[in-house]
Amino acid sequence: MAATPPPPPPAVALEQLSSNKMFGGRNIRFRHQSATLGCPMTFSIYLPPSPASNLPVLYWLSGLTCTDENFIIKSGAQRAAAAHGIALVAPDTSPRGLNIEGESDSYDFGVGAGFYLNATNEKWKNWRMYDYVVKELPKVLSDNFEQLNTSQASIFGHSMGGHGALTIYLKNTDKYKSVSAFAPIVNPISCPWGQKAFSNYLGSTKSDWEEYDATCLIKKCSNVSTPILIDQGDDDKFLAEQLLPSNFEEACKAVGAPLSLRMQPGYDHSYFFIATFVDDHIAHHAQFLKST
């Protein structure tokens, strides 16, 4: 007699922290215990007023020092999300509250600086934001929000989060319909932010670093047919040293990957820049999220 299969694990319990109406929909913030990261995590979601079911999901990944709230409060993206009928989901940027020695010593490493990778250094083993974003969070959403269609998903982000969006998309083109980014760190193995993070999270093996570098990954991608949208302010103080968009542009050209890199005169690295062009990005994703 065949053994009875074990029951599926129970859905993760969500604790609602806040709820605010906006453009007819609602911003809702939740906390849950993350099995991937080993600590409580928060995320924010914007549910548009319609449709009532089969809502596509657009994930936003934030940059260094941010939480799940920066984008929801500052970007104004909800107006376009409501118009297009798309749910916005913004996770936090790292584990918190683990009290690992050195986790809060600098703004660009540790807390608020998860870099959307799976750390292999034992000390930072809880820093598994890649698995959290790609695997755990979508399941939490599908288990708790029946109106969402998590198989219709796209992803975008800013700076460190732009790096996260690009690398996650390029490693999972079957899971995401499209990608875009604001001022992303496109070649982290070649800039100080990335070198600091990768050497500590991943160790000294450079081939391991390349697995989380969009410029390296695109060189191995022959199946990218959906245009990649990147907006970059030309008055961004991090442009020359940290962001290096021309490196990614050259790599895209070499493999024939479609890229729209828009250099925006006079714009900096801030949410003023993001808010100016976020409607374009949501419209970009809407055409691919609604195409099937």
mmCIF file of C-alpha atoms in Angstrom:
data_model
loop_
_atom_site.group_PDB
_atom_site.id
_atom_site.type_symbol
_atom_site.label_atom_id
_atom_site.label_comp_id
_atom_site.label_asym_id
_atom_site.label_seq_id
_atom_site.Cartn_x
_atom_site.Cartn_y
_atom_site.Cartn_z
ATOM 1 C CA MET A 1 0.000 0.000 0.000
ATOM 2 C CA ALA A 2 1.467 3.330 -1.045
ATOM 3 C CA ALA A 3 2.361 5.733 1.700
ATOM 4 C CA THR A 4 0.199 8.804 1.982
ATOM 5 C CA PRO A 5 2.131 11.820 0.687
ATOM 6 C CA PRO A 6 2.871 14.466 3.306
ATOM 7 C CA PRO A 7 0.556 17.465 3.339
ATOM 8 C CA PRO A 8 1.877 20.656 1.716
ATOM 9 C CA PRO A 9 3.544 23.087 4.119
ATOM 10 C CA PRO A 10 1.159 25.662 5.545
ATOM 11 C CA ALA A 11 1.037 29.094 4.004
ATOM 12 C CA VAL A 12 3.338 31.613 5.661
ATOM 13 C CA ALA A 13 1.451 33.810 8.102
ATOM 14 C CA LEU A 14 1.411 37.494 7.210
ATOM 15 C CA GLU A 15 1.172 40.286 9.768
ATOM 16 C CA GLN A 16 -0.322 43.442 8.263
ATOM 17 C CA LEU A 17 1.546 46.551 9.391
ATOM 18 C CA SER A 18 -0.282 49.277 7.469
ATOM 19 C CA SER A 19 -2.823 49.916 4.726
ATOM 20 C CA ASN A 20 -3.416 53.157 2.806
ATOM 21 C CA LYS A 21 -5.742 53.890 -0.086
ATOM 22 C CA MET A 22 -4.108 55.439 -3.157
ATOM 23 C CA PHE A 23 -5.448 55.997 -6.683
ATOM 24 C CA GLY A 24 -8.401 53.741 -5.872
ATOM 25 C CA GLY A 25 -6.185 50.822 -4.813
ATOM 26 C CA ARG A 26 -4.298 50.095 -1.614
ATOM 27 C CA ASN A 27 -0.700 50.161 -0.398
ATOM 28 C CA ILE A 28 -0.370 47.372 2.176
ATOM 29 C CA ARG A 29 2.742 46.540 4.177
ATOM 30 C CA PHE A 30 3.332 43.090 5.674
ATOM 31 C CA ARG A 31 5.801 41.266 7.888
ATOM 32 C CA HIS A 32 6.455 37.536 7.711
ATOM 33 C CA GLN A 33 9.034 35.054 8.946
ATOM 34 C CA SER A 34 11.406 34.234 6.089
ATOM 35 C CA ALA A 35 12.617 30.639 5.987
ATOM 36 C CA THR A 36 15.217 31.633 3.379
ATOM 37 C CA LEU A 37 16.783 34.452 5.369
ATOM 38 C CA GLY A 38 16.129 33.213 8.899
ATOM 39 C CA CYS A 39 14.570 36.442 10.129
ATOM 40 C CA PRO A 40 11.364 38.467 9.889
ATOM 41 C CA MET A 41 11.043 40.346 6.588
ATOM 42 C CA THR A 42 8.777 43.129 5.442
ATOM 43 C CA PHE A 43 7.420 43.815 1.987
ATOM 44 C CA SER A 44 5.027 46.357 0.539
ATOM 45 C CA ILE A 45 2.420 45.672 -2.107
ATOM 46 C CA TYR A 46 0.200 47.984 -4.120
ATOM 47 C CA LEU A 47 -3.036 46.361 -5.260
ATOM 48 C CA PRO A 48 -4.748 48.413 -7.997
ATOM 49 C CA PRO A 49 -8.537 48.871 -7.937
ATOM 50 C CA SER A 50 -9.033 46.566 -10.918
ATOM 51 C CA PRO A 51 -9.009 43.931 -12.272
ATOM 52 C CA ALA A 52 -10.275 41.868 -9.343
ATOM 53 C CA SER A 53 -8.372 38.758 -10.415
ATOM 54 C CA ASN A 54 -5.444 37.570 -12.537
ATOM 55 C CA LEU A 55 -3.370 40.620 -11.612
ATOM 56 C CA PRO A 56 0.142 40.602 -13.085
ATOM 57 C CA VAL A 57 2.979 41.374 -10.669
ATOM 58 C CA LEU A 58 5.768 43.916 -11.127
ATOM 59 C CA TYR A 59 8.579 43.528 -8.592
ATOM 60 C CA TRP A 60 10.628 46.550 -7.560
ATOM 61 C CA LEU A 61 14.109 46.097 -6.056
ATOM 62 C CA SER A 62 15.492 49.086 -4.159
ATOM 63 C CA GLY A 63 19.035 50.346 -3.773
ATOM 64 C CA LEU A 64 21.595 50.685 -0.999
ATOM 65 C CA THR A 65 20.284 51.761 2.448
ATOM 66 C CA CYS A 66 16.641 51.436 1.351
ATOM 67 C CA THR A 67 13.790 49.418 2.852
ATOM 68 C CA ASP A 68 10.597 48.218 1.192
ATOM 69 C CA GLU A 69 9.036 51.632 1.863
ATOM 70 C CA ASN A 70 11.204 54.041 -0.164
ATOM 71 C CA PHE A 71 9.720 53.207 -3.548
ATOM 72 C CA ILE A 72 6.138 52.978 -2.296
ATOM 73 C CA ILE A 73 6.328 56.386 -0.590
ATOM 74 C CA LYS A 74 8.495 58.360 -3.043
ATOM 75 C CA SER A 75 8.066 57.100 -6.609
ATOM 76 C CA GLY A 76 4.429 57.856 -7.379
ATOM 77 C CA ALA A 77 4.330 54.642 -9.403
ATOM 78 C CA GLN A 78 0.882 53.725 -8.118
ATOM 79 C CA ARG A 79 -0.904 56.083 -10.527
ATOM 80 C CA ALA A 80 0.409 54.210 -13.589
ATOM 81 C CA ALA A 81 0.060 50.815 -11.885
ATOM 82 C CA ALA A 82 -3.618 51.566 -11.226
ATOM 83 C CA ALA A 83 -4.138 52.700 -14.815
ATOM 84 C CA HIS A 84 -2.539 49.540 -16.226
ATOM 85 C CA GLY A 85 -3.990 47.113 -13.655
ATOM 86 C CA ILE A 86 -0.639 45.892 -12.335
ATOM 87 C CA ALA A 87 0.278 44.976 -8.750
ATOM 88 C CA LEU A 88 3.550 46.422 -7.427
ATOM 89 C CA VAL A 89 5.621 44.418 -4.930
ATOM 90 C CA ALA A 90 8.618 45.909 -3.116
ATOM 91 C CA PRO A 91 10.686 43.698 -0.783
ATOM 92 C CA ASP A 92 13.297 44.898 1.697
ATOM 93 C CA THR A 93 16.937 45.017 0.601
ATOM 94 C CA SER A 94 18.544 42.587 3.084
ATOM 95 C CA PRO A 95 17.982 40.488 6.194
ATOM 96 C CA ARG A 96 17.672 42.530 9.367
ATOM 97 C CA GLY A 97 18.012 41.929 13.107
ATOM 98 C CA LEU A 98 20.498 39.064 12.906
ATOM 99 C CA ASN A 99 23.221 41.027 14.729
ATOM 100 C CA ILE A 100 26.091 39.656 12.668
ATOM 101 C CA GLU A 101 29.366 41.379 13.564
ATOM 102 C CA GLY A 102 29.983 44.201 11.090
ATOM 103 C CA GLU A 103 26.538 44.060 9.473
ATOM 104 C CA SER A 104 25.891 47.766 10.033
ATOM 105 C CA ASP A 105 29.420 49.160 9.837
ATOM 106 C CA SER A 106 28.975 50.695 6.375
ATOM 107 C CA TYR A 107 26.113 51.760 4.134
ATOM 108 C CA ASP A 108 27.254 49.649 1.178
ATOM 109 C CA PHE A 109 27.570 46.244 2.825
ATOM 110 C CA GLY A 110 25.470 44.139 5.188
ATOM 111 C CA VAL A 111 22.154 45.564 6.381
ATOM 112 C CA GLY A 112 20.399 47.423 3.571
ATOM 113 C CA ALA A 113 22.941 46.092 1.067
ATOM 114 C CA GLY A 114 22.013 42.509 0.196
ATOM 115 C CA PHE A 115 22.968 42.851 -3.493
ATOM 116 C CA TYR A 116 20.312 40.273 -4.457
ATOM 117 C CA LEU A 117 22.725 37.335 -4.382
ATOM 118 C CA ASN A 118 23.122 34.129 -2.365
ATOM 119 C CA ALA A 119 26.146 34.579 -0.131
ATOM 120 C CA THR A 120 28.534 31.636 0.120
ATOM 121 C CA ASN A 121 30.719 33.043 2.910
ATOM 122 C CA GLU A 122 29.585 31.217 6.065
ATOM 123 C CA LYS A 123 29.475 34.421 8.109
ATOM 124 C CA TRP A 124 26.930 35.937 5.714
ATOM 125 C CA LYS A 125 24.981 32.728 5.010
ATOM 126 C CA ASN A 126 21.652 34.430 5.774
ATOM 127 C CA TRP A 127 22.206 36.945 2.975
ATOM 128 C CA ARG A 128 20.240 35.016 0.342
ATOM 129 C CA MET A 129 18.210 37.776 -1.238
ATOM 130 C CA TYR A 130 18.377 36.084 -4.651
ATOM 131 C CA ASP A 131 16.465 33.044 -3.395
ATOM 132 C CA TYR A 132 14.141 35.252 -1.365
ATOM 133 C CA VAL A 133 13.126 37.334 -4.389
ATOM 134 C CA VAL A 134 13.058 34.535 -6.976
ATOM 135 C CA LYS A 135 11.620 31.681 -4.901
ATOM 136 C CA GLU A 136 10.220 32.532 -1.481
ATOM 137 C CA LEU A 137 8.455 35.844 -2.057
ATOM 138 C CA PRO A 138 6.464 34.689 -5.129
ATOM 139 C CA LYS A 139 5.196 31.693 -3.128
ATOM 140 C CA VAL A 140 4.246 33.923 -0.193
ATOM 141 C CA LEU A 141 2.296 36.091 -2.628
ATOM 142 C CA SER A 142 0.529 33.228 -4.409
ATOM 143 C CA ASP A 143 -0.372 31.589 -1.098
ATOM 144 C CA ASN A 144 -1.897 34.750 0.355
ATOM 145 C CA PHE A 145 -3.284 36.813 -2.550
ATOM 146 C CA GLU A 146 -5.620 34.831 -4.776
ATOM 147 C CA GLN A 147 -6.120 37.859 -7.028
ATOM 148 C CA LEU A 148 -2.455 37.767 -8.131
ATOM 149 C CA ASN A 149 -1.114 35.812 -11.086
ATOM 150 C CA THR A 150 2.504 35.395 -10.044
ATOM 151 C CA SER A 151 3.304 33.551 -13.288
ATOM 152 C CA GLN A 152 2.770 36.882 -15.084
ATOM 153 C CA ALA A 153 5.664 38.794 -13.546
ATOM 154 C CA SER A 154 8.237 41.414 -14.499
ATOM 155 C CA ILE A 155 10.991 43.073 -12.508
ATOM 156 C CA PHE A 156 12.713 46.459 -12.230
ATOM 157 C CA GLY A 157 14.828 48.386 -9.754
ATOM 158 C CA HIS A 158 17.240 51.192 -8.935
ATOM 159 C CA SER A 159 21.033 51.203 -8.491
ATOM 160 C CA MET A 160 21.811 48.045 -6.455
ATOM 161 C CA GLY A 161 18.214 47.043 -7.168
ATOM 162 C CA GLY A 162 18.716 47.689 -10.872
ATOM 163 C CA HIS A 163 21.647 45.276 -10.670
ATOM 164 C CA GLY A 164 19.360 42.811 -8.909
ATOM 165 C CA ALA A 165 16.582 43.165 -11.469
ATOM 166 C CA LEU A 166 18.901 42.715 -14.447
ATOM 167 C CA THR A 167 20.770 39.716 -13.049
ATOM 168 C CA ILE A 168 17.633 37.984 -11.776
ATOM 169 C CA TYR A 169 15.935 38.491 -15.137
ATOM 170 C CA LEU A 170 18.917 37.269 -17.157
ATOM 171 C CA LYS A 171 19.169 34.129 -15.008
ATOM 172 C CA ASN A 172 15.391 33.517 -15.145
ATOM 173 C CA THR A 173 14.007 34.664 -18.493
ATOM 174 C CA ASP A 174 11.386 31.911 -18.142
ATOM 175 C CA LYS A 175 10.025 33.494 -14.941
ATOM 176 C CA TYR A 176 9.892 37.185 -15.891
ATOM 177 C CA LYS A 177 8.311 38.796 -18.942
ATOM 178 C CA SER A 178 10.492 41.933 -18.976
ATOM 179 C CA VAL A 179 13.098 43.974 -17.099
ATOM 180 C CA SER A 180 14.025 47.626 -16.675
ATOM 181 C CA ALA A 181 16.251 49.662 -14.401
ATOM 182 C CA PHE A 182 17.110 53.132 -13.160
ATOM 183 C CA ALA A 183 20.834 53.881 -12.828
ATOM 184 C CA PRO A 184 21.748 50.219 -12.300
ATOM 185 C CA ILE A 185 25.114 48.841 -11.188
ATOM 186 C CA VAL A 186 25.535 46.907 -14.430
ATOM 187 C CA ASN A 187 29.136 45.709 -14.048
ATOM 188 C CA PRO A 188 29.710 45.208 -10.307
ATOM 189 C CA ILE A 189 32.875 43.152 -10.717
ATOM 190 C CA SER A 190 34.463 46.341 -12.113
ATOM 191 C CA CYS A 191 33.325 48.902 -9.520
ATOM 192 C CA PRO A 192 34.089 49.520 -5.842
ATOM 193 C CA TRP A 193 30.557 48.783 -4.582
ATOM 194 C CA GLY A 194 30.467 45.416 -6.289
ATOM 195 C CA GLN A 195 34.024 44.435 -5.474
ATOM 196 C CA LYS A 196 33.474 45.117 -1.773
ATOM 197 C CA ALA A 197 30.175 43.230 -1.656
ATOM 198 C CA PHE A 198 31.218 40.273 -3.776
ATOM 199 C CA SER A 199 34.565 39.698 -2.047
ATOM 200 C CA ASN A 200 32.813 39.544 1.331
ATOM 201 C CA TYR A 201 29.665 37.660 0.328
ATOM 202 C CA LEU A 202 31.134 35.322 -2.296
ATOM 203 C CA GLY A 203 34.872 35.032 -1.598
ATOM 204 C CA SER A 204 37.765 35.581 -3.975
ATOM 205 C CA THR A 205 36.764 33.378 -6.938
ATOM 206 C CA LYS A 206 35.996 35.805 -9.758
ATOM 207 C CA SER A 207 33.927 33.276 -11.733
ATOM 208 C CA ASP A 208 31.483 33.247 -8.797
ATOM 209 C CA TRP A 209 31.223 37.027 -9.037
ATOM 210 C CA GLU A 210 30.380 36.843 -12.741
ATOM 211 C CA GLU A 211 27.202 34.913 -11.925
ATOM 212 C CA TYR A 212 25.825 38.134 -10.410
ATOM 213 C CA ASP A 213 27.107 40.617 -12.982
ATOM 214 C CA ALA A 214 24.690 41.736 -15.711
ATOM 215 C CA THR A 215 27.466 42.616 -18.158
ATOM 216 C CA CYS A 216 28.974 39.125 -17.792
ATOM 217 C CA LEU A 217 25.587 37.380 -17.897
ATOM 218 C CA ILE A 218 24.316 39.113 -21.037
ATOM 219 C CA LYS A 219 27.376 37.858 -22.913
ATOM 220 C CA LYS A 220 26.095 34.311 -22.336
ATOM 221 C CA CYS A 221 22.470 35.078 -23.237
ATOM 222 C CA SER A 222 21.365 34.408 -26.783
ATOM 223 C CA ASN A 223 17.665 34.226 -25.960
ATOM 224 C CA VAL A 224 16.911 37.807 -24.872
ATOM 225 C CA SER A 225 14.334 39.136 -27.314
ATOM 226 C CA THR A 226 12.384 41.496 -25.043
ATOM 227 C CA PRO A 227 13.880 45.009 -25.033
ATOM 228 C CA ILE A 228 15.711 45.987 -21.844
ATOM 229 C CA LEU A 229 14.935 49.551 -20.736
ATOM 230 C CA ILE A 230 17.499 51.520 -18.698
ATOM 231 C CA ASP A 231 17.241 55.173 -17.691
ATOM 232 C CA GLN A 232 20.430 56.867 -16.479
ATOM 233 C CA GLY A 233 20.833 60.485 -15.409
ATOM 234 C CA ASP A 234 23.947 62.139 -16.815
ATOM 235 C CA ASP A 235 24.316 64.242 -13.637
ATOM 236 C CA ASP A 236 24.494 61.119 -11.449
ATOM 237 C CA LYS A 237 27.552 61.404 -9.185
ATOM 238 C CA PHE A 238 28.029 57.612 -9.284
ATOM 239 C CA LEU A 239 27.932 57.320 -13.075
ATOM 240 C CA ALA A 240 31.632 57.121 -13.951
ATOM 241 C CA GLU A 241 32.941 55.109 -11.000
ATOM 242 C CA GLN A 242 30.119 52.773 -9.973
ATOM 243 C CA LEU A 243 27.422 52.395 -12.654
ATOM 244 C CA LEU A 244 29.338 51.951 -15.942
ATOM 245 C CA PRO A 245 26.351 51.712 -18.332
ATOM 246 C CA SER A 246 28.544 51.780 -21.447
ATOM 247 C CA ASN A 247 30.055 48.431 -20.425
ATOM 248 C CA PHE A 248 26.611 46.834 -20.464
ATOM 249 C CA GLU A 249 25.694 48.617 -23.688
ATOM 250 C CA GLU A 250 28.755 47.209 -25.442
ATOM 251 C CA ALA A 251 28.023 43.703 -24.164
ATOM 252 C CA CYS A 252 24.427 43.913 -25.418
ATOM 253 C CA LYS A 253 25.598 45.032 -28.846
ATOM 254 C CA ALA A 254 28.061 42.135 -29.028
ATOM 255 C CA VAL A 255 25.292 39.532 -28.612
ATOM 256 C CA GLY A 256 22.489 41.427 -30.342
ATOM 257 C CA ALA A 257 20.456 41.885 -27.159
ATOM 258 C CA PRO A 258 17.879 44.688 -27.528
ATOM 259 C CA LEU A 259 18.696 47.559 -25.151
ATOM 260 C CA SER A 260 17.164 51.010 -24.818
ATOM 261 C CA LEU A 261 19.685 52.991 -22.757
ATOM 262 C CA ARG A 262 18.286 56.478 -22.269
ATOM 263 C CA MET A 263 20.757 59.029 -20.937
ATOM 264 C CA GLN A 264 18.657 61.711 -19.251
ATOM 265 C CA PRO A 265 20.288 65.173 -19.243
ATOM 266 C CA GLY A 266 20.587 66.857 -15.838
ATOM 267 C CA TYR A 267 19.094 64.043 -13.746
ATOM 268 C CA ASP A 268 20.845 62.604 -10.699
ATOM 269 C CA HIS A 269 20.622 59.338 -8.710
ATOM 270 C CA SER A 270 17.597 60.254 -6.593
ATOM 271 C CA TYR A 271 13.911 59.424 -6.407
ATOM 272 C CA PHE A 272 13.223 62.750 -8.150
ATOM 273 C CA PHE A 273 14.775 61.084 -11.192
ATOM 274 C CA ILE A 274 12.866 57.835 -10.650
ATOM 275 C CA ALA A 275 9.524 59.597 -10.224
ATOM 276 C CA THR A 276 10.061 61.494 -13.472
ATOM 277 C CA PHE A 277 10.338 58.376 -15.632
ATOM 278 C CA VAL A 278 8.584 55.632 -13.653
ATOM 279 C CA ASP A 279 5.403 55.873 -15.742
ATOM 280 C CA ASP A 280 7.466 55.007 -18.838
ATOM 281 C CA HIS A 281 8.806 51.931 -17.097
ATOM 282 C CA ILE A 282 5.396 50.685 -16.002
ATOM 283 C CA ALA A 283 4.076 51.190 -19.541
ATOM 284 C CA HIS A 284 7.110 49.250 -20.821
ATOM 285 C CA HIS A 285 6.294 46.293 -18.572
ATOM 286 C CA ALA A 286 2.549 46.490 -19.180
ATOM 287 C CA GLN A 287 2.950 45.697 -22.874
ATOM 288 C CA PHE A 288 4.671 42.408 -22.026
ATOM 289 C CA LEU A 289 2.632 41.519 -18.916
ATOM 290 C CA LYS A 290 -0.598 41.960 -20.859
ATOM 291 C CA SER A 291 0.549 40.298 -24.099
ATOM 292 C CA THR A 292 -0.442 36.748 -23.128
#
